[in-house]
Short mmCIF file of C-alpha atoms in Angstrom, two decimals:
data_model
loop_
_atom_site.label_atom_id
_atom_site.label_comp_id
_atom_site.label_asym_id
_atom_site.label_seq_id
_atom_site.Cartn_x
_atom_site.Cartn_y
_atom_site.Cartn_z
CA MET A 1102 -190.77 48.37 109.78
CA LEU A 1103 -189.14 46.02 112.40
CA LYS A 1104 -192.50 46.60 114.38
CA SER A 1105 -194.27 45.43 111.36
CA ARG A 1106 -192.26 42.12 111.29
CA PHE A 1107 -192.30 41.12 115.17
CA PRO A 1108 -195.31 39.05 114.80
CA PHE A 1109 -193.77 37.06 112.02
CA ILE A 1110 -190.47 36.52 113.82
CA ALA A 1111 -191.83 35.98 117.66
CA ILE A 1112 -193.85 32.65 116.14
CA LEU A 1113 -190.71 31.79 113.51
CA ALA A 1114 -188.22 32.18 117.40
CA CYS A 1115 -191.13 30.12 119.11
CA ILE A 1116 -191.41 27.10 116.20
CA ALA A 1117 -187.41 26.74 116.39
CA ILE A 1118 -187.46 27.08 120.02
CA PHE A 1119 -189.83 24.05 120.10
CA GLY A 1120 -187.98 22.30 117.59
CA VAL A 1121 -184.88 22.23 119.64
CA LEU A 1122 -186.74 20.85 122.50
CA LEU A 1123 -188.12 17.94 120.46
CA ARG A 1124 -184.49 17.73 119.14
CA LEU A 1125 -183.76 17.30 122.50
CA VAL A 1126 -185.66 14.17 123.50
CA SER A 1127 -183.50 11.11 124.12
CA TYR A 1128 -181.02 12.63 121.64
CA ASP A 1129 -178.00 11.19 123.01
CA THR A 1130 -179.64 7.43 122.32
CA LEU A 1131 -181.52 8.29 118.72
CA PRO A 1132 -180.01 7.91 116.48
CA PRO A 1133 -178.38 4.80 118.47
CA HIS A 1134 -174.82 4.66 118.79
CA GLY A 1135 -173.19 2.87 116.11
CA GLU A 1136 -175.35 4.06 114.20
CA THR A 1137 -172.42 6.01 112.06
CA ALA A 1138 -169.04 6.39 113.64
CA ASP A 1139 -168.06 9.34 111.43
CA GLU A 1140 -169.76 11.56 114.32
CA PHE A 1141 -166.27 10.96 116.15
CA LEU A 1142 -164.67 11.90 112.94
CA TYR A 1143 -164.72 15.65 113.27
CA PRO A 1144 -164.11 15.87 117.01
CA TRP A 1145 -161.32 14.28 116.77
CA ALA A 1146 -159.61 15.99 114.11
CA GLY A 1147 -160.18 19.09 115.04
CA MET A 1148 -159.19 18.50 118.68
CA SER A 1149 -155.69 17.04 117.47
CA LEU A 1150 -155.40 19.29 115.20
CA ILE A 1151 -155.87 22.51 117.61
CA THR A 1152 -153.38 21.22 120.47
CA THR A 1153 -150.91 19.20 118.77
CA GLY A 1154 -151.19 21.11 115.34
CA VAL A 1155 -151.56 18.01 113.23
CA PRO A 1156 -155.11 16.65 112.80
CA SER A 1157 -155.71 12.80 113.41
CA SER A 1158 -158.62 10.89 113.32
CA TRP A 1159 -159.94 7.42 112.39
CA SER A 1160 -159.47 5.65 108.62
CA TRP A 1161 -159.78 2.84 107.00
CA PHE A 1162 -158.45 3.88 103.99
CA THR A 1163 -155.19 2.18 103.03
CA SER A 1164 -153.96 5.34 101.48
CA TYR A 1165 -152.67 5.63 105.04
CA SER A 1166 -149.70 3.26 104.82
CA GLU A 1167 -149.72 3.32 109.51
CA GLY A 1168 -152.04 3.67 111.78
CA THR A 1169 -153.18 2.43 115.82
CA VAL A 1170 -156.15 0.29 116.23
CA TYR A 1171 -157.73 0.96 119.09
CA ASN A 1172 -160.70 -1.27 120.14
CA LYS A 1173 -163.19 0.67 121.98
CA TRP A 1174 -167.24 1.42 122.58
CA GLY A 1175 -168.02 -1.90 121.29
CA GLY A 1176 -165.46 -1.02 117.71
CA PRO A 1177 -162.66 -0.77 116.64
CA PHE A 1178 -160.91 2.33 115.66
CA ARG A 1179 -157.65 2.73 113.31
CA ILE A 1180 -155.91 6.15 114.54
CA VAL A 1181 -154.18 7.83 111.11
CA SER A 1182 -152.34 10.98 111.17
CA PRO A 1183 -152.24 13.43 109.13
CA TRP A 1184 -156.52 13.24 108.82
CA LEU A 1185 -156.96 14.40 105.49
CA GLU A 1186 -160.05 13.62 104.26
CA LYS A 1187 -162.38 16.43 104.61
CA PRO A 1188 -161.96 20.36 104.66
CA PRO A 1189 -161.29 21.64 108.27
CA LEU A 1190 -163.99 23.69 109.11
CA TYR A 1191 -166.46 21.50 111.08
CA SER A 1192 -163.72 19.30 112.40
CA LEU A 1193 -162.37 22.62 114.36
CA LEU A 1194 -165.40 23.71 115.26
CA SER A 1195 -166.65 20.38 116.88
CA GLY A 1196 -162.84 19.92 118.17
CA SER A 1197 -163.10 23.11 120.16
CA TRP A 1198 -166.35 22.72 121.27
CA MET A 1199 -165.46 19.40 122.37
CA LEU A 1200 -162.32 20.66 124.34
CA ALA A 1201 -164.39 24.09 125.66
CA THR A 1202 -166.76 20.97 127.79
CA GLY A 1203 -163.63 19.28 129.31
CA ALA A 1204 -162.54 16.49 126.75
CA ARG A 1205 -158.36 16.15 126.64
CA ASP A 1206 -158.58 12.49 125.14
CA PHE A 1207 -160.23 11.16 121.92
CA PHE A 1208 -162.23 8.45 124.09
CA ASP A 1209 -163.44 11.63 126.44
CA VAL A 1210 -166.06 12.43 123.50
CA ARG A 1211 -169.58 11.81 124.48
CA LEU A 1212 -172.32 11.93 122.26
CA SER A 1213 -174.58 13.86 124.80
CA VAL A 1214 -172.44 16.42 124.80
CA LEU A 1215 -171.15 16.13 121.14
CA ARG A 1216 -174.85 16.30 119.97
CA LEU A 1217 -175.78 19.32 121.53
CA LEU A 1218 -173.32 21.39 118.80
CA PRO A 1219 -175.76 20.10 115.57
CA ILE A 1220 -178.98 20.56 117.78
CA THR A 1221 -177.83 24.00 118.54
CA LEU A 1222 -176.95 24.69 115.09
CA SER A 1223 -180.66 23.04 114.08
CA PHE A 1224 -182.05 26.36 115.90
CA VAL A 1225 -180.32 28.30 113.68
CA THR A 1226 -181.68 26.13 110.50
CA ILE A 1227 -185.27 26.20 110.86
CA VAL A 1228 -185.72 30.03 111.68
CA LEU A 1229 -183.19 30.13 108.04
CA VAL A 1230 -186.23 27.89 106.59
CA GLY A 1231 -188.50 30.24 107.72
CA ALA A 1232 -186.99 33.42 106.89
CA LEU A 1233 -185.86 32.06 103.39
CA ALA A 1234 -189.52 30.56 102.56
CA ALA A 1235 -191.13 34.22 103.93
CA LYS A 1236 -188.67 36.42 101.54
CA VAL A 1237 -189.11 34.25 98.82
CA LEU A 1238 -192.70 33.02 98.88
CA THR A 1239 -194.69 34.63 101.51
CA PRO A 1240 -194.82 34.34 105.59
CA ALA A 1241 -197.36 32.39 106.12
CA THR A 1242 -195.20 29.37 103.61
CA GLY A 1243 -192.38 30.63 105.77
CA LEU A 1244 -193.80 30.05 109.47
CA LEU A 1245 -195.67 26.74 107.92
CA ALA A 1246 -192.13 25.58 106.36
CA ALA A 1247 -190.45 26.00 109.91
CA LEU A 1248 -193.03 24.30 111.70
CA LEU A 1249 -192.91 21.18 109.25
CA TYR A 1250 -189.16 21.16 109.47
CA ALA A 1251 -189.14 21.69 113.69
CA THR A 1252 -191.79 18.58 113.60
CA ILE A 1253 -191.32 15.85 110.43
CA PRO A 1254 -189.72 13.21 112.45
CA THR A 1255 -187.11 12.53 109.57
CA ILE A 1256 -185.56 15.71 110.11
CA ALA A 1257 -185.85 16.03 114.01
CA VAL A 1258 -183.45 12.85 114.29
CA SER A 1259 -181.30 13.88 111.81
CA ASN A 1260 -180.54 16.90 113.08
CA ARG A 1261 -178.97 15.33 116.03
CA PHE A 1262 -176.14 14.00 113.86
CA SER A 1263 -172.89 15.67 114.44
CA LEU A 1264 -172.03 15.27 110.69
CA THR A 1265 -170.91 17.64 108.29
CA GLU A 1266 -173.96 17.87 106.73
CA ASN A 1267 -175.93 20.18 110.00
CA LEU A 1268 -173.03 22.80 109.49
CA LEU A 1269 -173.45 22.72 105.84
CA THR A 1270 -177.09 23.13 105.55
CA PRO A 1271 -177.39 26.67 107.56
CA LEU A 1272 -174.61 27.96 105.47
CA ILE A 1273 -176.81 27.30 102.39
CA LEU A 1274 -179.42 28.56 103.51
CA LEU A 1275 -177.81 31.92 104.85
CA THR A 1276 -175.89 32.09 101.31
CA LEU A 1277 -179.26 32.08 99.33
CA LEU A 1278 -181.29 34.03 101.48
CA ALA A 1279 -177.89 36.58 101.27
CA TYR A 1280 -178.54 36.25 97.50
CA TYR A 1281 -182.25 37.68 97.57
CA TYR A 1282 -181.51 41.01 99.75
CA PHE A 1283 -178.41 41.34 98.01
CA LEU A 1284 -180.76 42.23 94.67
CA GLU A 1285 -183.06 44.04 96.91
CA SER A 1286 -180.92 45.73 98.96
CA LYS A 1287 -178.86 49.38 98.14
CA ARG A 1288 -176.49 47.76 100.31
CA LYS A 1289 -174.64 45.33 97.29
CA LEU A 1290 -171.31 45.54 99.42
CA ALA A 1291 -172.15 44.22 102.77
CA PHE A 1292 -174.43 41.60 101.24
CA GLY A 1293 -172.23 40.42 98.75
CA LEU A 1294 -169.44 40.03 100.99
CA LEU A 1295 -171.79 37.45 103.33
CA LEU A 1296 -172.15 35.57 99.59
CA ALA A 1297 -168.33 35.11 99.35
CA THR A 1298 -168.41 34.81 102.99
CA GLY A 1299 -171.00 31.69 102.71
CA VAL A 1300 -169.93 29.91 99.86
CA PHE A 1301 -165.98 30.28 101.50
CA LEU A 1302 -166.84 28.58 104.68
CA ALA A 1303 -169.41 26.02 102.38
CA VAL A 1304 -166.21 25.21 100.62
CA LEU A 1305 -164.57 24.87 103.82
CA THR A 1306 -167.24 22.46 105.54
CA LYS A 1307 -167.28 19.72 102.80
CA GLN A 1308 -166.67 19.25 99.27
CA ILE A 1309 -169.53 18.86 97.93
CA GLY A 1310 -170.09 22.44 99.15
CA ILE A 1311 -169.17 23.07 96.29
CA SER A 1312 -172.30 23.20 94.93
CA LEU A 1313 -173.40 26.22 96.74
CA LEU A 1314 -170.59 27.95 94.53
CA ILE A 1315 -171.62 26.93 91.18
CA THR A 1316 -175.38 27.96 92.23
CA ILE A 1317 -174.34 31.56 92.97
CA SER A 1318 -172.21 31.83 90.17
CA VAL A 1319 -175.24 30.96 87.92
CA LEU A 1320 -177.09 33.64 90.08
CA LEU A 1321 -174.61 36.11 89.85
CA LEU A 1322 -173.94 35.47 85.77
CA ALA A 1323 -177.81 35.46 85.17
CA GLN A 1324 -177.91 38.76 86.59
CA ARG A 1325 -174.62 40.19 84.85
CA THR A 1326 -172.82 41.35 88.29
CA TRP A 1327 -169.33 40.45 87.43
CA LYS A 1328 -167.45 42.35 90.24
CA MET A 1329 -169.75 40.41 92.62
CA LEU A 1330 -169.32 37.22 90.57
CA GLY A 1331 -165.23 37.47 90.69
CA LEU A 1332 -165.86 37.91 94.35
CA VAL A 1333 -167.63 34.74 94.97
CA VAL A 1334 -165.62 32.94 92.64
CA LEU A 1335 -162.32 33.91 94.50
CA ALA A 1336 -164.12 33.06 97.76
CA GLY A 1337 -164.74 29.54 96.82
CA LEU A 1338 -161.19 29.20 95.28
CA ALA A 1339 -159.59 30.53 98.54
CA GLY A 1340 -161.90 27.93 100.52
CA PHE A 1341 -160.25 24.89 98.34
CA GLY A 1342 -156.86 26.68 99.03
CA ILE A 1343 -156.87 26.46 102.17
CA TYR A 1344 -157.78 22.72 102.16
CA TYR A 1345 -155.26 21.80 98.91
CA GLY A 1346 -152.69 24.06 101.08
CA MET A 1347 -153.22 21.79 104.01
CA GLY A 1348 -152.36 19.00 101.99
CA ILE A 1349 -149.48 20.53 100.86
CA TYR A 1350 -148.31 21.13 104.51
CA TYR A 1351 -148.85 17.88 105.75
CA GLY A 1352 -147.52 15.95 102.57
CA TRP A 1353 -148.69 16.60 99.08
CA GLU A 1354 -148.06 12.62 97.82
CA GLN A 1355 -150.24 11.78 101.07
CA PHE A 1356 -152.98 13.91 100.13
CA MET A 1357 -153.29 13.03 97.14
CA ARG A 1358 -153.77 9.16 97.97
CA VAL A 1359 -156.05 10.15 100.53
CA GLN A 1360 -157.93 11.90 97.51
CA ASN A 1361 -157.72 8.99 94.84
CA GLU A 1362 -158.97 6.53 97.17
CA PHE A 1363 -161.82 8.55 98.54
CA GLN A 1364 -163.22 9.24 94.64
CA GLN A 1365 -162.61 5.46 94.12
CA VAL A 1366 -164.48 4.48 97.29
CA PHE A 1367 -167.26 7.11 96.53
CA THR A 1368 -167.71 6.81 92.70
CA SER A 1369 -168.72 3.31 91.87
CA ALA A 1370 -172.25 4.30 90.78
CA GLY A 1371 -174.11 7.25 89.65
CA LEU A 1372 -177.15 9.47 89.61
CA PRO A 1373 -179.96 7.13 88.26
CA GLU A 1374 -179.09 4.65 92.03
CA LEU A 1375 -178.91 7.98 93.48
CA MET A 1376 -182.45 9.16 92.58
CA ALA A 1377 -183.83 5.63 93.19
CA SER A 1378 -182.30 5.20 96.85
CA LEU A 1379 -184.05 8.57 97.54
CA PHE A 1380 -187.14 6.71 97.72
CA SER A 1381 -186.27 3.30 98.40
CA PHE A 1382 -184.14 3.73 101.49
CA SER A 1383 -185.84 5.50 104.01
CA THR A 1384 -183.69 6.07 106.65
CA VAL A 1385 -181.92 8.38 109.02
CA GLY A 1386 -178.87 7.13 108.71
CA ARG A 1387 -177.21 4.51 106.82
CA LYS A 1388 -178.10 1.46 109.32
CA ASP A 1389 -181.30 -0.58 108.08
CA HIS A 1390 -183.63 1.59 110.35
CA LEU A 1391 -186.40 2.42 107.76
CA LEU A 1392 -188.68 5.46 108.70
CA PHE A 1393 -191.42 5.58 106.11
CA ASP A 1394 -192.02 8.87 106.23
CA GLY A 1395 -194.93 9.89 104.47
CA SER A 1396 -193.64 13.96 104.73
CA MET A 1397 -190.23 13.33 103.30
CA LEU A 1398 -191.38 11.43 100.25
CA LEU A 1399 -194.08 13.39 98.95
CA GLY A 1400 -191.57 16.43 99.70
CA TYR A 1401 -189.67 14.59 97.61
CA LEU A 1402 -192.06 14.36 95.09
CA ILE A 1403 -192.74 17.79 95.03
CA LEU A 1404 -189.49 18.67 94.43
CA PHE A 1405 -188.37 16.85 91.60
CA ALA A 1406 -191.78 18.37 90.03
CA ALA A 1407 -190.47 22.29 91.25
CA PRO A 1408 -188.92 23.04 87.57
CA LEU A 1409 -192.65 21.86 86.15
CA TRP A 1410 -194.75 23.83 88.41
CA THR A 1411 -193.02 26.96 88.59
CA ALA A 1412 -192.39 27.58 85.04
CA VAL A 1413 -195.77 29.13 84.82
CA GLU A 1414 -193.96 31.78 86.85
CA ILE A 1415 -190.68 31.75 84.92
CA HIS A 1416 -192.33 32.47 81.17
CA THR A 1417 -189.14 31.80 79.70
CA ALA A 1418 -187.41 28.72 78.41
CA SER A 1419 -184.06 30.44 79.09
CA LEU A 1420 -181.76 29.94 81.31
CA ILE A 1421 -180.61 33.27 81.94
CA GLY A 1422 -183.82 34.59 81.66
CA ALA A 1423 -185.65 31.42 84.30
CA ALA A 1424 -182.94 32.29 86.41
CA ARG A 1425 -183.70 35.79 87.05
CA SER A 1426 -187.18 34.97 88.47
CA LYS A 1427 -187.15 34.83 92.23
CA THR A 1428 -187.89 31.32 92.82
CA PHE A 1429 -185.11 29.82 90.65
CA ALA A 1430 -182.80 29.58 93.30
CA LEU A 1431 -184.87 27.58 95.51
CA PHE A 1432 -185.14 24.80 93.07
CA LEU A 1433 -181.48 25.63 91.57
CA PHE A 1434 -180.07 24.50 94.20
CA PRO A 1435 -180.97 21.18 94.96
CA PHE A 1436 -180.61 20.20 91.72
CA VAL A 1437 -176.98 21.47 91.09
CA PHE A 1438 -176.67 19.85 94.79
CA LEU A 1439 -177.89 16.16 93.38
CA VAL A 1440 -175.79 16.66 90.24
CA CYS A 1441 -172.79 17.18 92.37
CA LEU A 1442 -173.65 14.10 94.70
CA SER A 1443 -173.91 11.94 92.41
CA LEU A 1444 -170.09 13.12 90.86
CA VAL A 1445 -168.04 12.97 93.87
CA ALA A 1446 -169.98 11.72 96.83
CA SER A 1447 -172.20 8.64 95.42
CA GLY A 1448 -171.74 5.34 95.06
CA ALA A 1449 -170.94 2.21 97.55
CA GLY A 1450 -174.76 1.86 98.76
CA PHE A 1451 -175.02 4.04 101.94
CA SER A 1452 -173.58 6.92 100.19
CA PHE A 1453 -177.37 7.69 98.35
CA TYR A 1454 -179.16 8.20 101.46
CA GLY A 1455 -179.19 9.44 105.12
CA TRP A 1456 -176.73 12.27 105.87
CA HIS A 1457 -175.79 12.94 102.70
CA VAL A 1458 -178.84 14.59 101.89
CA PHE A 1459 -179.48 16.34 104.62
CA PRO A 1460 -179.04 19.85 102.95
CA LEU A 1461 -182.44 18.64 100.74
CA PHE A 1462 -184.05 18.76 103.59
CA PRO A 1463 -185.50 22.50 104.07
CA PHE A 1464 -186.07 22.81 100.35
CA ILE A 1465 -188.65 19.64 100.74
CA THR A 1466 -190.03 21.55 103.75
CA ILE A 1467 -190.25 24.80 101.79
CA PHE A 1468 -192.25 23.27 98.53
CA LEU A 1469 -194.11 20.73 100.71
CA ALA A 1470 -195.32 23.90 103.06
CA GLN A 1471 -196.38 25.85 99.43
CA MET A 1472 -198.38 22.92 98.38
CA LEU A 1473 -200.57 22.51 101.67
CA LEU A 1474 -200.71 26.15 101.61
CA ASN A 1475 -202.34 26.21 98.05
CA TYR A 1476 -204.38 23.43 98.88
CA TRP A 1477 -205.96 24.36 101.76
CA ARG A 1478 -206.90 27.48 99.86
CA GLY A 1479 -208.22 25.84 97.22
CA LYS A 1480 -205.81 26.92 94.92
CA LEU A 1481 -205.06 23.06 93.32
CA SER A 1482 -207.24 20.41 92.35
CA PRO A 1483 -210.00 18.36 94.52
CA PHE A 1484 -207.62 15.36 93.04
CA THR A 1485 -204.49 16.63 95.50
CA SER A 1486 -206.72 14.72 98.44
CA LEU A 1487 -205.35 11.89 96.74
CA ILE A 1488 -201.99 12.60 96.87
CA ILE A 1489 -202.27 13.67 100.60
CA PHE A 1490 -203.81 10.65 101.36
CA LEU A 1491 -201.58 8.16 100.13
CA PHE A 1492 -198.67 10.01 101.44
CA LEU A 1493 -199.42 12.15 104.52
CA ALA A 1494 -202.49 10.37 105.71
CA SER A 1495 -201.50 6.99 105.57
CA SER A 1496 -198.06 7.23 106.78
CA THR A 1497 -199.56 9.49 109.76
CA LEU A 1498 -201.78 6.83 110.61
CA ARG A 1499 -199.47 4.09 111.12
CA PHE A 1500 -197.05 6.54 112.82
CA GLY A 1501 -200.36 7.03 115.35
CA LEU A 1502 -201.15 3.00 115.17
CA THR A 1503 -197.47 2.22 116.56
CA ILE A 1504 -197.57 4.51 119.19
CA PHE A 1505 -201.33 3.95 120.31
CA ASP A 1506 -201.77 0.13 119.47
CA GLN A 1507 -198.64 -1.48 120.30
CA ASN A 1508 -200.75 -5.04 120.56
CA HIS A 1509 -201.33 -4.61 117.08
CA GLN A 1510 -205.61 -4.80 118.26
CA ILE A 1511 -206.60 -2.32 115.95
CA SER A 1512 -207.21 -3.22 112.11
CA TRP A 1513 -205.58 -0.70 110.27
CA GLN A 1514 -207.11 -0.88 107.17
CA PRO A 1515 -210.80 0.06 108.30
CA GLN A 1516 -208.99 3.18 110.05
CA LEU A 1517 -207.41 4.35 106.55
CA MET A 1518 -210.40 3.56 104.99
CA PHE A 1519 -212.18 6.45 107.43
CA LEU A 1520 -209.52 8.67 106.72
CA LEU A 1521 -209.92 8.58 103.16
CA CYS A 1522 -213.60 9.55 103.33
CA ILE A 1523 -213.03 12.03 105.49
CA ILE A 1524 -210.37 13.69 103.27
CA VAL A 1525 -212.81 13.42 99.84
CA GLY A 1526 -215.36 14.20 102.08
CA LEU A 1527 -214.04 17.44 102.95
CA GLU A 1528 -214.03 18.44 99.17
CA LEU A 1529 -218.05 18.08 99.18
CA LEU A 1530 -218.27 20.69 101.94
CA PRO A 1531 -218.69 24.50 101.48
CA HIS A 1532 -215.45 26.42 101.66
CA LYS A 1533 -215.40 27.21 105.70
CA LEU A 1534 -216.20 24.30 106.70
CA ARG A 1535 -213.43 22.68 103.85
CA VAL A 1536 -211.35 25.18 105.57
CA LYS A 1537 -211.73 23.72 109.28
CA GLY A 1538 -212.23 20.10 108.46
CA LEU A 1539 -207.93 20.42 106.54
CA LEU A 1540 -206.92 22.56 109.34
CA THR A 1541 -207.87 20.03 112.23
CA LEU A 1542 -206.61 17.00 110.09
CA PHE A 1543 -203.53 19.50 109.75
CA ILE A 1544 -203.66 19.66 113.79
CA VAL A 1545 -203.62 15.93 113.83
CA TYR A 1546 -201.17 15.24 111.26
CA LEU A 1547 -198.46 17.78 113.23
CA ALA A 1548 -199.87 15.98 117.04
CA ILE A 1549 -199.01 12.64 115.44
CA ASN A 1550 -195.64 14.00 114.04
CA VAL A 1551 -194.78 15.55 117.58
CA LEU A 1552 -195.31 12.47 119.25
CA THR A 1553 -193.90 10.30 117.02
CA VAL A 1554 -190.60 12.07 117.49
CA TRP A 1555 -191.10 12.21 121.33
CA ARG A 1556 -191.49 7.82 120.85
CA MET A 1557 -188.65 7.20 118.20
CA GLY A 1558 -187.52 4.46 120.29
CA LEU A 1559 -190.72 2.77 119.17
CA PHE A 1560 -189.09 3.19 115.56
CA ILE A 1561 -185.65 2.86 115.59
CA PRO A 1562 -183.73 1.48 118.95
CA GLY A 1563 -182.18 4.02 121.20
CA ILE A 1564 -178.84 2.77 121.89
CA PRO A 1565 -176.63 4.58 124.70
CA GLN A 1566 -172.79 5.57 124.09
CA PRO A 1567 -171.09 2.57 125.88
CA LEU A 1568 -168.74 3.96 128.73
#
């Protein structure tokens, strides 16, 4: 069995290694320093919790009655203690990493060291994207999804942020993969424990981890596996129990004031704005550095249409019946996540985009990979070529012209028309020639993506962290 899977595993490992190498290009300056000071929240909280037993970090919440302001790296940081805004897992992980690499003071934390942690996690994420897609769909879809996740510019740059979402994402993928193995394997207890552990760790990573608890609970409820459902719910409650236990230990009234202010700040708007902003604000962070990545825009479009094109596989309008279909979990989680995000972490403008939606990226690439494969195999309408042109070809051309024509000497309109003629013309060719032509275009698309990541400084200004 392992021998038959070796080619898939070897190729997937190579894709993941290549993805990591791409993420290491100018990783300490892109995203630029100052894109978000949240990157320092977690290592500071973790370092102080480990060394003093009390988490301290920066915050401008008025719920903290006292704080000391330090001016460093071009901006003020108000240090408060105990810092209780987020669950502790990523703080402990990033804090341990910084202490292990020699940091002894808050201002010893350097992005050049800190960002190696999420980049390492991205290797795991790429592998899990491929493994999950291969398990649910096909090995070809798995490899293509992993390749897209490794090379799409928005995702490659996003994976450099040292933020909770870049730990939450692989935990979500691992837990969903464990669910599929739980359904098929005779070792129910082993994979069930992995399910519970994944939910427990997700809840301890960020409050939005509750979306994974809800997703797995719905899936197990549909399977009527009551004991495992109880175990997963208990694991989720245990995660919340630890976080709220910290609140009791460090001061319940202070903890609840912080939580209430967090809700007031991040719930001033709701779901419609969240949906619109995914398409309106094509950024990797909260700053106004737009990156119009057609792969992401098309991926969102396919993601939101997933319940429609997967309906043919479900053959039932019943929620319980639908939940038993093999692909259901793939689009159940993204929608549960979006609903939870709109309820507990939306509003305040910037929360509608940027890193808050990083956990959606694997599902975007999985659905995009499946669509591209179906189109390549001739299973979709020829009019699909127009959709690919509008999203992928146009943004690829823009990326390419930005890289190769920095003096703007080439008019983009004729180039775009030429691309349209090629893409539409391929539909008129015999099947074998069409397949070869589409493969050639896809290789060009991948190459431009890789060059875009390599030359990202042409799209987003690279700013190093001051000394």
